[in-house]
PDB file of C-alpha atoms in Angstrom:
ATOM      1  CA  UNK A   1     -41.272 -15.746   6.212  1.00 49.00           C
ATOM      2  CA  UNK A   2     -39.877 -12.989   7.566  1.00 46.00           C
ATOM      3  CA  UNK A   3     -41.223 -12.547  11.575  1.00 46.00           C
ATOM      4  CA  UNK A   4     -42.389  -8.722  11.416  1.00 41.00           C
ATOM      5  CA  UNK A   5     -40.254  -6.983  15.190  1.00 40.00           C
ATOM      6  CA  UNK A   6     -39.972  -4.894  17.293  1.00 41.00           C
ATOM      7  CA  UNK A   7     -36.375  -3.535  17.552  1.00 39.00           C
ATOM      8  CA  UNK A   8     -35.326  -2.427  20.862  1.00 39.00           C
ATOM      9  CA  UNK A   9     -35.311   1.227  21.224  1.00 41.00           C
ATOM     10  CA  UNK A  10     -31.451   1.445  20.234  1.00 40.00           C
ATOM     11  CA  UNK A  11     -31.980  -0.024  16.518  1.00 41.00           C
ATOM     12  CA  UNK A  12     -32.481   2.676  13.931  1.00 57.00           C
ATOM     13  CA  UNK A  13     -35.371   2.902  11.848  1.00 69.00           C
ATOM     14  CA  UNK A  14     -33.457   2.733   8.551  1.00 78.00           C
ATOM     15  CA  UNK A  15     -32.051  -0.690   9.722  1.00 86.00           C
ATOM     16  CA  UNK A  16     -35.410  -2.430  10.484  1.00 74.00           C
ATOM     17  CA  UNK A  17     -37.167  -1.383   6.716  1.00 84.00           C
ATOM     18  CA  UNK A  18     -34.508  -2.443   5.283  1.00 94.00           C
ATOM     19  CA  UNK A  19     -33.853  -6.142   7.278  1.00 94.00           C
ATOM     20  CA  UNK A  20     -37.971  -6.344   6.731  1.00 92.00           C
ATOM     21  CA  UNK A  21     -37.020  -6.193   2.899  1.00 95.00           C
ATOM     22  CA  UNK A  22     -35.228  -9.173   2.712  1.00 97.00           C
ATOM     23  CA  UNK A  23     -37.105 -11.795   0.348  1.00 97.00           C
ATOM     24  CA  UNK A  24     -35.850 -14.524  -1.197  1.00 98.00           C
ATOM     25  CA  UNK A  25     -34.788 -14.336  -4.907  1.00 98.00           C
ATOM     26  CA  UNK A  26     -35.391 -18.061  -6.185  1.00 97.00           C
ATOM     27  CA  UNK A  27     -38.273 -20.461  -4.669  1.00 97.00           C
ATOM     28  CA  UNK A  28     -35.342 -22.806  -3.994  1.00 97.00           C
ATOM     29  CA  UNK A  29     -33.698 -20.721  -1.831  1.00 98.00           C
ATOM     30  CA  UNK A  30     -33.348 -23.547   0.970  1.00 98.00           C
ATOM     31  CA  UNK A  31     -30.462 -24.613  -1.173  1.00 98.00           C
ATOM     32  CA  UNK A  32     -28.716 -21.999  -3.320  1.00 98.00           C
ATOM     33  CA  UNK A  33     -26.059 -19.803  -1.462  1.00 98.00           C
ATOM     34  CA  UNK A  34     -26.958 -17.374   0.902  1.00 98.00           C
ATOM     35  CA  UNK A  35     -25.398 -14.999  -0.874  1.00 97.00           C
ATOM     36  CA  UNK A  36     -27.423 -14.982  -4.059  1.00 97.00           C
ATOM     37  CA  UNK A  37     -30.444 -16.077  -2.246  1.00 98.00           C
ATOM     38  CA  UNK A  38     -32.174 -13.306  -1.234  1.00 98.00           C
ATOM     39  CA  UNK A  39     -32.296  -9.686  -2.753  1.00 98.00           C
ATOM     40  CA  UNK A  40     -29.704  -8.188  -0.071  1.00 98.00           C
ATOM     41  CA  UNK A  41     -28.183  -5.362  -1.999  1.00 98.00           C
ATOM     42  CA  UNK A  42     -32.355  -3.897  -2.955  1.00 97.00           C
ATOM     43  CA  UNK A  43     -33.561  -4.679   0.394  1.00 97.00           C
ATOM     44  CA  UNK A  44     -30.292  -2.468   2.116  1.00 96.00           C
ATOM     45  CA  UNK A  45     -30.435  -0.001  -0.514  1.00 95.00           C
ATOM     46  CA  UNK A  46     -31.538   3.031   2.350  1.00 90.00           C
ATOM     47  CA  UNK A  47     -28.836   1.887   4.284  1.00 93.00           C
ATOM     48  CA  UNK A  48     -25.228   3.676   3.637  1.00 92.00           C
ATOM     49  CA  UNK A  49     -22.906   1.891   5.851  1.00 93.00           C
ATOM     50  CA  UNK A  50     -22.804  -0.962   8.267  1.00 94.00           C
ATOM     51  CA  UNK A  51     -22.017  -4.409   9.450  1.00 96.00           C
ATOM     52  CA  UNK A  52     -23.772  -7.306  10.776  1.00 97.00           C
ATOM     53  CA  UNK A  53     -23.475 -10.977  12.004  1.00 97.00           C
ATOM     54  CA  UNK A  54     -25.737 -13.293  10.025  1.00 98.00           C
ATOM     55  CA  UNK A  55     -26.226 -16.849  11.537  1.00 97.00           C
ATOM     56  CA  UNK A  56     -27.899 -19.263   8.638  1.00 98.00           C
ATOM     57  CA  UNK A  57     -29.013 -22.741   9.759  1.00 97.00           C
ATOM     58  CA  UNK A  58     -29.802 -25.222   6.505  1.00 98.00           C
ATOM     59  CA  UNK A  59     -31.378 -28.347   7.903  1.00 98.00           C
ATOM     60  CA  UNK A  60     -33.880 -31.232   6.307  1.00 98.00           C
ATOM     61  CA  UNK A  61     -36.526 -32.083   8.856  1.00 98.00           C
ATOM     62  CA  UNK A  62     -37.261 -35.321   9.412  1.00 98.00           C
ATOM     63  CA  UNK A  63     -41.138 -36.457   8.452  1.00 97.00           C
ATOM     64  CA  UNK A  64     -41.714 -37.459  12.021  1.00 97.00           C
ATOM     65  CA  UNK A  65     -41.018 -34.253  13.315  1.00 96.00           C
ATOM     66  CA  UNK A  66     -42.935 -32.625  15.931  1.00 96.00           C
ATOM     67  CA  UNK A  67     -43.831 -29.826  14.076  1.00 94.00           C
ATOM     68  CA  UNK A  68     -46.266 -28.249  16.658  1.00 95.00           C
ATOM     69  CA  UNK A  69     -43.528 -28.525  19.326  1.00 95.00           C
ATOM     70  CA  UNK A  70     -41.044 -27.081  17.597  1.00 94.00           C
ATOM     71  CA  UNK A  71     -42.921 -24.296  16.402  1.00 94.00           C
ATOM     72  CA  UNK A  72     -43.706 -23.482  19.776  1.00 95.00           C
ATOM     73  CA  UNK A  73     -40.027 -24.289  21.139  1.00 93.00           C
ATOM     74  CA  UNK A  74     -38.887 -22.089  18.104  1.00 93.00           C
ATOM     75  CA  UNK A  75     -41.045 -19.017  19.247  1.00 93.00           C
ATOM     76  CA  UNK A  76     -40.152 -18.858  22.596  1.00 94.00           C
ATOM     77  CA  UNK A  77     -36.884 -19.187  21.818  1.00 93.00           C
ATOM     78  CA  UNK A  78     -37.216 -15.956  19.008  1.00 91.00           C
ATOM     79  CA  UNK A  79     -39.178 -13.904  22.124  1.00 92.00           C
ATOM     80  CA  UNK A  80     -36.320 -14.453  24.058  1.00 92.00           C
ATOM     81  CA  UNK A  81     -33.611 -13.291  21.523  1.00 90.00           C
ATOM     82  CA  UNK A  82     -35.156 -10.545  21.173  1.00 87.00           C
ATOM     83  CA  UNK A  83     -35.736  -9.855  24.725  1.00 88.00           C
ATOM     84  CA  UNK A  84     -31.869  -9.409  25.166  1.00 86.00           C
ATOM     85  CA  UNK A  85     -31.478  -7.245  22.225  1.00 83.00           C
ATOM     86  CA  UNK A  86     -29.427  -7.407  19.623  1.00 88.00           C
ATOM     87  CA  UNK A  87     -31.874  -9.644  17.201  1.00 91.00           C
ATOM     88  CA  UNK A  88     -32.560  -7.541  13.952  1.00 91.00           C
ATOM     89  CA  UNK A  89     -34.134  -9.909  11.742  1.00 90.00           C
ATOM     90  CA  UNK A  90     -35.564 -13.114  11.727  1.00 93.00           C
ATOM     91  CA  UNK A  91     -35.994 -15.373   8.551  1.00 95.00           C
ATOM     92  CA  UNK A  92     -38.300 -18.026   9.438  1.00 94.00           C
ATOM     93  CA  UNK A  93     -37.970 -20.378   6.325  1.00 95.00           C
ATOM     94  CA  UNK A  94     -40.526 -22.999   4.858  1.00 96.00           C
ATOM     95  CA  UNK A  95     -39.957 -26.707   3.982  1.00 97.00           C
ATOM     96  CA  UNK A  96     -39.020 -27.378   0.252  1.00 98.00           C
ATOM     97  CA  UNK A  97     -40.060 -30.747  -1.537  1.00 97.00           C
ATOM     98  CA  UNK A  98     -37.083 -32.606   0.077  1.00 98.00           C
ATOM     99  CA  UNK A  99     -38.400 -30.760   3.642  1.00 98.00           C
ATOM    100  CA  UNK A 100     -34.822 -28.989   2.905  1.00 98.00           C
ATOM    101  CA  UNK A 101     -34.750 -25.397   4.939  1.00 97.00           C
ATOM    102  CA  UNK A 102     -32.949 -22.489   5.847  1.00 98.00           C
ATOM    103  CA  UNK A 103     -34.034 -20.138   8.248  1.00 96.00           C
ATOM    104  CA  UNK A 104     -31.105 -17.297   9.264  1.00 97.00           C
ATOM    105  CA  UNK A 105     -31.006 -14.483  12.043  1.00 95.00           C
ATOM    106  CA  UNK A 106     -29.362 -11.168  11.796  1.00 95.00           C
ATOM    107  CA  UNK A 107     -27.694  -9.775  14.732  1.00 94.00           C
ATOM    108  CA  UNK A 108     -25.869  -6.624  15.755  1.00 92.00           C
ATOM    109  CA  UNK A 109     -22.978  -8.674  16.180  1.00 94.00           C
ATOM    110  CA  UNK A 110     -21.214 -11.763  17.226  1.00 96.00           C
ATOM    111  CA  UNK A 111     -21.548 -11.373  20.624  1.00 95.00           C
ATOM    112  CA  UNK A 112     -25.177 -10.801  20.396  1.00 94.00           C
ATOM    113  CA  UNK A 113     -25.836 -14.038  18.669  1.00 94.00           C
ATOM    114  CA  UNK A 114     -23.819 -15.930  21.268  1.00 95.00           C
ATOM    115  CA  UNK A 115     -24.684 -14.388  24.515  1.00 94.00           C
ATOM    116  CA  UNK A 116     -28.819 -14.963  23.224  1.00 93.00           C
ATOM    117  CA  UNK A 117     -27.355 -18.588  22.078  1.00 92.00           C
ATOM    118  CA  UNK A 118     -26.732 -19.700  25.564  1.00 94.00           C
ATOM    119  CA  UNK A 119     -29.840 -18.311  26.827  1.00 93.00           C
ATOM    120  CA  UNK A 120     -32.375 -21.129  28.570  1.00 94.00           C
ATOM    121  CA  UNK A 121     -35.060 -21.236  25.855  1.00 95.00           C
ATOM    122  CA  UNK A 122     -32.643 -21.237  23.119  1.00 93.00           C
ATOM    123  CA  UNK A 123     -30.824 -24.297  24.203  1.00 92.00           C
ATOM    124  CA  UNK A 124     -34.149 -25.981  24.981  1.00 92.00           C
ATOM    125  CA  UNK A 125     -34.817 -25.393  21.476  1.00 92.00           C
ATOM    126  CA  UNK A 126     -31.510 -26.926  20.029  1.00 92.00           C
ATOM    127  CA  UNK A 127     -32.067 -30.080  21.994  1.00 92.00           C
ATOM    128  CA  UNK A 128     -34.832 -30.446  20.054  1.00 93.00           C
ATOM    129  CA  UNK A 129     -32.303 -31.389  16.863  1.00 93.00           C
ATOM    130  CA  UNK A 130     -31.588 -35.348  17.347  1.00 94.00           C
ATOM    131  CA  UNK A 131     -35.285 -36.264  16.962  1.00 95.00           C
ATOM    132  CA  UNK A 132     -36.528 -33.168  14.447  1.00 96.00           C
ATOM    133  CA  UNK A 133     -33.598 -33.084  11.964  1.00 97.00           C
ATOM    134  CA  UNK A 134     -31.878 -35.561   9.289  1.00 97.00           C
ATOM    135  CA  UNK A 135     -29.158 -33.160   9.624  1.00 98.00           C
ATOM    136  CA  UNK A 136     -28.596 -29.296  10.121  1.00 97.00           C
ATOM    137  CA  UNK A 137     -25.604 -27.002   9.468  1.00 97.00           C
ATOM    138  CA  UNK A 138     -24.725 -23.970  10.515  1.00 96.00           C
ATOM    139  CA  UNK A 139     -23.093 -21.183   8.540  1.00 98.00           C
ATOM    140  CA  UNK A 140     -21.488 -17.713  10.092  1.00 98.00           C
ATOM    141  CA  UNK A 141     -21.218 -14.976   7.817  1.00 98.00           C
ATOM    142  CA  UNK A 142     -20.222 -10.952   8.225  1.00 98.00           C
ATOM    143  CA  UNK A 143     -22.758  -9.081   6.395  1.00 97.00           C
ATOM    144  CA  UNK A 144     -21.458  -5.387   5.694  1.00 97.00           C
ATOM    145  CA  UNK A 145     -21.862  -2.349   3.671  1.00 96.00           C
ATOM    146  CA  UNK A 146     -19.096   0.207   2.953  1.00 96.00           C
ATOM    147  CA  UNK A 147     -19.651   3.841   2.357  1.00 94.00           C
ATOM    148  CA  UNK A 148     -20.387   4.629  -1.221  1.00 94.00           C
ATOM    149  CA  UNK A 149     -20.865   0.730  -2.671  1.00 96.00           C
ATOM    150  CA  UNK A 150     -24.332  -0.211  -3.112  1.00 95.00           C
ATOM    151  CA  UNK A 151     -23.245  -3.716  -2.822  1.00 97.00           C
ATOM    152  CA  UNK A 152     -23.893  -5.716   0.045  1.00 98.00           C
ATOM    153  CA  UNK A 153     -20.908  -7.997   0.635  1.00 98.00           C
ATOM    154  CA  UNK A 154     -21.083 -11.207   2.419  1.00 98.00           C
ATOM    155  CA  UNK A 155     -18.305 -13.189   4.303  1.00 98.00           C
ATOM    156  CA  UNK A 156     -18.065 -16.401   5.568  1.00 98.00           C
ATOM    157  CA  UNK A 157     -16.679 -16.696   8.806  1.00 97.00           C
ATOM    158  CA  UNK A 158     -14.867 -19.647  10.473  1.00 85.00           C
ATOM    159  CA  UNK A 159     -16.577 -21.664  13.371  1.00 62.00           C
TER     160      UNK A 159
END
């Protein structure tokens, strides 16, 4: 589900309906590609031009997970992103039949993600991973629009 924000007063409108859009395409969107997961080029439709960093973490949770804990570790962590700026959307995904997931943020850009990724609550949050997860992964893409294509294209990016 899609956390409904507050953008910082720098964020334009446009940007924030549009990010708010985003909805997945297929119900097993914890495992089909990013790219065709989610309705992307509808939900940026308003929006002429830009470009973005999109962080997408796939994971199966483990069924002795501490759900409550994380939840709560997972929040704080989300108020604090946003508290730095930066954070324009959050996609807080649900558990599949497999407990397969993919939850993703959307940031202003690179640097945004990573300064908010060394932030205290954050990395309380990621140590959190040994005992929650079977496994996770992490995927970086560059999420951009170009003047004049109504197609939102989406790159991966190298770790």
């Amino acid at each position: 589900m899609l956390r409904p924000i507050s953008l910082p007063q720098h964020a334009e409108e446009a940007e924030r309906r549009a990010f708010l859009r985003l909805r997945p395409l297929t119900p097993s969107y914890q495992t089909a590609p990013i790219t065709t997961a989610f309705n992307w080029d509808e939900a940026l439709a308003d929006i002429e031009t830009g470009e973005w960093y999109l962080v997408v973490f796939r994971s199966q949770r483990k069924t002795t997970a501490n759900e409550v804990l994380l939840t709560e570790f997972d929040d704080e962590a989300y108020e604090e992103a946003m508290a730095t700026g930066g954070l324009l959307c959050y996609f807080a995904g649900e558990l599949d039949d497999e407990r397969y997931c993919l939850s993703f943020c959307v940031w202003r850009s690179q640097a945004d993600a990573q300064r908010s990724a060394r932030l205290p609550k954050h990395a309380r949050a990621a140590q959190l991973a040994p005992e929650t997860y079977t496994w996770f992964v992490l995927e970086r893409y560059r999420l951009f629009k170009e003047a004049g294509d109504p197609k939102v294209k989406i790159e991966p990016l190298m770790s």
